[in-house]
Each structure stands twice: as C-alpha cells, then as structure tokens.
C-alpha positions as a printed NumPy array, in Angstrom:
array([[  1.39 , -12.496,  17.774],
       [ -1.006, -11.746,  14.928],
       [ -2.028, -14.216,  12.27 ],
       [  0.3  , -14.269,   9.267],
       [ -1.736, -12.829,   6.408],
       [  0.81 , -12.26 ,   3.624],
       [  4.219, -13.82 ,   3.128],
       [  6.665, -13.048,   0.304],
       [  9.719, -15.282,   0.022],
       [ 12.399, -14.108,  -2.395],
       [  9.657, -12.947,  -4.753],
       [ 11.142, -11.654,  -7.995],
       [  8.693, -10.063, -10.394],
       [  8.674,  -8.245, -13.701],
       [  7.845,  -8.733, -17.359],
       [ 10.645, -11.064, -18.528],
       [ 13.244,  -8.742, -16.998],
       [ 13.326,  -8.717, -13.158],
       [ 12.162,  -5.384, -11.74 ],
       [ 12.5  ,  -6.078,  -8.049],
       [ 12.786,  -8.781,  -5.441],
       [ 11.038,  -8.735,  -2.094],
       [ 10.779, -10.764,   1.082],
       [  8.46 ,  -9.576,   3.835],
       [  5.442, -10.564,   5.895],
       [  2.29 ,  -8.825,   7.015],
       [  0.331, -10.066,  10.003],
       [ -3.021,  -9.079,  11.423],
       [ -2.773,  -5.487,  12.602],
       [  0.021,  -4.586,  10.186],
       [  0.227,  -2.468,   7.053],
       [  2.873,  -1.273,   4.605],
       [  3.055,   1.571,   2.092],
       [  5.45 ,   1.023,  -0.832],
       [  6.135,   4.374,  -2.458],
       [  7.966,   5.594,  -5.526],
       [  7.515,   7.259,  -8.933],
       [  5.369,   5.827, -11.706],
       [  6.986,   3.098, -13.782],
       [  9.118,   1.691, -10.979],
       [  7.352,  -1.66 , -10.584],
       [  4.886,  -0.979,  -7.776],
       [  1.838,  -2.105,  -9.743],
       [  3.712,  -5.117, -11.114],
       [  4.487,  -6.188,  -7.554],
       [  0.859,  -5.893,  -6.449],
       [ -0.444,  -7.726,  -9.513],
       [  1.988, -10.537,  -8.78 ],
       [  0.946, -10.706,  -5.136],
       [ -2.766, -11.029,  -5.992],
       [ -2.107, -13.691,  -8.629],
       [ -2.69 , -11.673, -11.801],
       [  0.943, -12.082, -12.878],
       [  3.254, -15.04 , -12.457],
       [  6.421, -14.37 , -10.478],
       [  9.773, -14.892, -12.152],
       [ 10.82 , -16.732,  -9.018],
       [  9.935, -16.986,  -5.357],
       [  6.639, -17.482,  -3.577],
       [  3.6  , -15.567,  -2.393],
       [  1.453, -17.041,   0.35 ],
       [ -1.823, -15.698,   1.691],
       [ -2.998, -17.218,   4.962],
       [ -0.454, -19.982,   4.451],
       [ -1.708, -20.915,   0.979],
       [ -0.064, -20.214,  -2.353],
       [ -1.579, -17.129,  -3.979],
       [ -3.045, -18.17 ,  -7.304],
       [ -5.759, -16.643,  -9.434],
       [ -9.001, -18.552,  -8.996],
       [ -7.911, -20.168,  -5.744],
       [-10.528, -20.132,  -2.945],
       [ -7.971, -18.412,  -0.71 ],
       [ -8.241, -15.305,  -2.893],
       [-11.743, -14.698,  -1.501],
       [ -9.862, -13.308,   1.482],
       [ -8.293, -10.585,  -0.682],
       [ -9.617,  -7.308,  -2.052],
       [ -7.479,  -5.648,  -4.719],
       [ -8.057,  -2.079,  -5.855],
       [ -6.131,  -1.391,  -9.101],
       [ -4.595,   1.982,  -9.863],
       [ -7.078,   2.446, -12.703],
       [-10.344,   0.635, -13.289],
       [-13.306,   1.234, -15.584],
       [-16.471,   1.216, -13.53 ],
       [-19.828,   0.393, -15.157],
       [-21.198,   3.873, -15.877],
       [-24.812,   2.668, -16.162],
       [-24.947,   1.294, -12.619],
       [-25.853,   3.345,  -9.601],
       [-23.185,   3.527,  -6.897],
       [-25.381,   1.398,  -4.637],
       [-25.789,  -1.258,  -7.334],
       [-22.034,  -1.404,  -7.85 ],
       [-21.406,  -2.051,  -4.164],
       [-24.1  ,  -4.74 ,  -4.152],
       [-22.528,  -6.319,  -7.249],
       [-19.103,  -6.607,  -5.607],
       [-20.597,  -8.175,  -2.495],
       [-22.439, -10.64 ,  -4.724],
       [-19.176, -11.585,  -6.453],
       [-17.759, -12.44 ,  -3.031],
       [-20.865, -14.452,  -2.209],
       [-21.892, -12.192,   0.656],
       [-24.804,  -9.962,   1.553],
       [-24.047,  -6.239,   1.888],
       [-23.397,  -5.106,   5.45 ],
       [-25.816,  -2.17 ,   5.486],
       [-24.627,  -0.753,   8.802],
       [-21.017,  -0.803,   7.662],
       [-21.93 ,   0.707,   4.29 ],
       [-23.749,   3.545,   6.052],
       [-20.696,   4.101,   8.233],
       [-18.427,   4.131,   5.178],
       [-20.66 ,   6.582,   3.335],
       [-20.269,   9.   ,   6.231],
       [-16.497,   8.55 ,   6.42 ],
       [-16.084,   9.079,   2.681],
       [-18.78 ,  11.751,   2.426],
       [-20.51 ,   9.774,  -0.318],
       [-24.01 ,   9.671,   1.137],
       [-25.538,  12.247,  -1.258],
       [-24.114,  10.385,  -4.264],
       [-24.965,   6.784,  -3.367],
       [-28.065,   6.649,  -5.575],
       [-26.416,   8.364,  -8.54 ],
       [-25.257,   6.563, -11.654],
       [-21.508,   6.059, -11.736],
       [-21.327,   7.855, -15.072],
       [-22.446,  11.025, -13.283],
       [-19.793,  10.827, -10.566],
       [-16.509,  12.734, -10.624],
       [-13.186,  10.917, -10.736],
       [-12.68 ,  11.55 ,  -7.042],
       [-16.151,  10.26 ,  -6.18 ],
       [-15.531,   7.101,  -8.201],
       [-12.282,   6.503,  -6.351],
       [-14.051,   7.009,  -3.04 ],
       [-16.684,   4.506,  -4.164],
       [-13.943,   1.926,  -4.663],
       [-12.538,   2.726,  -1.24 ],
       [-16.044,   2.274,   0.164],
       [-16.   ,  -1.267,  -1.199],
       [-12.607,  -1.917,   0.41 ],
       [-13.873,  -0.516,   3.703],
       [-17.12 ,  -2.465,   3.754],
       [-15.828,  -5.821,   2.469],
       [-13.166,  -5.909,   5.202],
       [-11.038,  -8.711,   3.773],
       [ -8.147, -10.368,   5.577],
       [ -5.819,  -8.716,   3.042],
       [ -6.647,  -5.41 ,   1.375],
       [ -4.342,  -4.323,  -1.46 ],
       [ -4.662,  -0.714,  -2.645],
       [ -2.743,   0.579,  -5.666],
       [ -2.289,   4.347,  -5.327],
       [ -5.665,   4.788,  -3.579],
       [ -5.527,   8.589,  -3.312],
       [ -5.501,   9.175,  -7.095],
       [ -8.127,  11.75 ,  -8.028],
       [ -9.083,  12.489,  -4.437],
       [ -8.665,  15.94 ,  -2.915],
       [ -6.348,  16.758,  -0.033],
       [ -8.48 ,  14.636,   2.289],
       [ -7.288,  11.504,   0.485],
       [ -4.419,  10.718,   2.849],
       [ -6.652,  11.192,   5.9  ],
       [ -9.228,   8.822,   4.419],
       [ -6.611,   6.171,   3.66 ],
       [ -5.163,   6.418,   7.176],
       [ -8.625,   5.953,   8.674],
       [ -9.376,   2.958,   6.45 ],
       [ -6.025,   1.37 ,   7.304],
       [ -6.692,   1.77 ,  11.021],
       [-10.089,   0.088,  10.696],
       [ -9.063,  -2.743,   8.368],
       [ -5.993,  -3.693,  10.389],
       [ -8.202,  -4.44 ,  13.379],
       [ -8.823,  -7.852,  11.812],
       [ -6.529,  -7.99 ,   8.777],
       [ -3.572,  -6.469,   6.946],
       [ -3.265,  -3.722,   4.326],
       [ -0.694,  -3.279,   1.539],
       [ -0.612,   0.046,  -0.305],
       [  1.392,   1.653,  -3.079],
       [  1.712,   5.391,  -3.427],
       [  3.711,   7.914,  -5.401],
       [  4.759,   9.567,  -2.152],
       [  5.028,   8.448,   1.471],
       [  1.771,   8.694,   3.409],
       [  2.336,  10.547,   6.667],
       [  1.407,   8.533,   9.73 ],
       [  1.788,   5.132,   8.045],
       [  4.683,   2.676,   7.667],
       [  6.48 ,   3.535,   4.417],
       [  9.249,   1.864,   2.416],
       [ 10.751,   3.109,  -0.831],
       [ 10.407,   0.912,  -3.917],
       [ 14.126,   1.542,  -4.402],
       [ 14.839,  -0.352,  -1.191],
       [ 13.106,  -3.395,  -2.668],
       [ 14.953,  -2.992,  -5.951],
       [ 18.288,  -3.259,  -4.162],
       [ 17.527,  -6.951,  -3.742],
       [ 17.433,  -7.681,  -7.479],
       [ 20.392,  -9.847,  -8.438]])
C-alpha cells in the first residue's frame, strides 16, 4: 500500500456558510480531479486543504500531520492557484530559481530541461515573464509543479489559458508526479483519462 499523503476527515469548508463537506484520502500513486462550474466551492476546498483558509469543522492531514499555514509539513506541498500574478520583470528562468529558493532547494537542471521539452517552453525560458502569453505563463507554473515534485501537488484549474494540449500536459504531469506522490486537481470539466468526481457529489455531504 502507498504512503498516505492527504487525509480529509469530515472537512466542512466555506466562508461562514458551509459550501461542502468531504472525506477522502490520497496515497502515493493516486490522484483526483474535482470538477464543476465556477463558484461551486472548488477553490475554497483547495485553499482550505493547503492551510490558507480555516475549515468550519473537520480535519486535514498531510503526511499524518495537521495541515497548517507555516507548518514545516507544508514544504511537502506545492499549490498552484487558479489565478496568480507573476513578477513581470523576472525572466522565466529566474522565477523558477526563485521558487526553488523559497523551498530551500537547488534547481534540478536535468528535470527542468525535461520539463521545458514536455511543455514546449524551451524557446521562452530566457524571456521576461511580462513578454509571455497567458498560456506560456500557465505552462511556466506547471513547469514549477513538474520540477519541484512535491509529495502533494495541488492544481487549481491548471489548463486555464492553455490550448487544446492542456489536458494532455496535465495527464503527463499527473503520471510523473504520482510516481512518488499524490496530485489533487480542480477543473471546470472532467479530464479524460483521469479519476474525476463532481463537486456536486461532495456537496451532497453538507448537513
């Protein structure tokens, strides 16, 4: 059996008013896509899981430890928000190096090179972020997820702004990252070839 990476026990989340309640686990080698329309609580759930929001009730554990912002256990997590303002003045390479530095690690150059090929970002790696398209910026964030290779990778609607290849890229990244960890994803629609659950199924558990 794989190592238990993420555990949700009767987790109820929302802003004052409960949006949904969830209980599930992810172990090494596992992934889950939670899909549904905008405004249905997907982002709220992810923000609660990574410790950015307090749950109304219930518990979140990562590697057997309570998930809490600032806790050392959160070094094992990479969270990609649905929207994020990247520093336009930095080059793509500098941004990747910055994220590695925040995690206290040296960039894995071989893995970065591999990721650049997968994401077709090689020609843009020395460009300033301000000169990248929305899709290229999103791919840059996915490059970070791919190269950091955390125990738990949490991706909020990762295909936003990416062309039709987006789903293929996400499937590839999931397959690689679940070799040694777990991946949790939200999406507006199911992602073919991955394990999907509707946000409405989680909402059925709200008392």
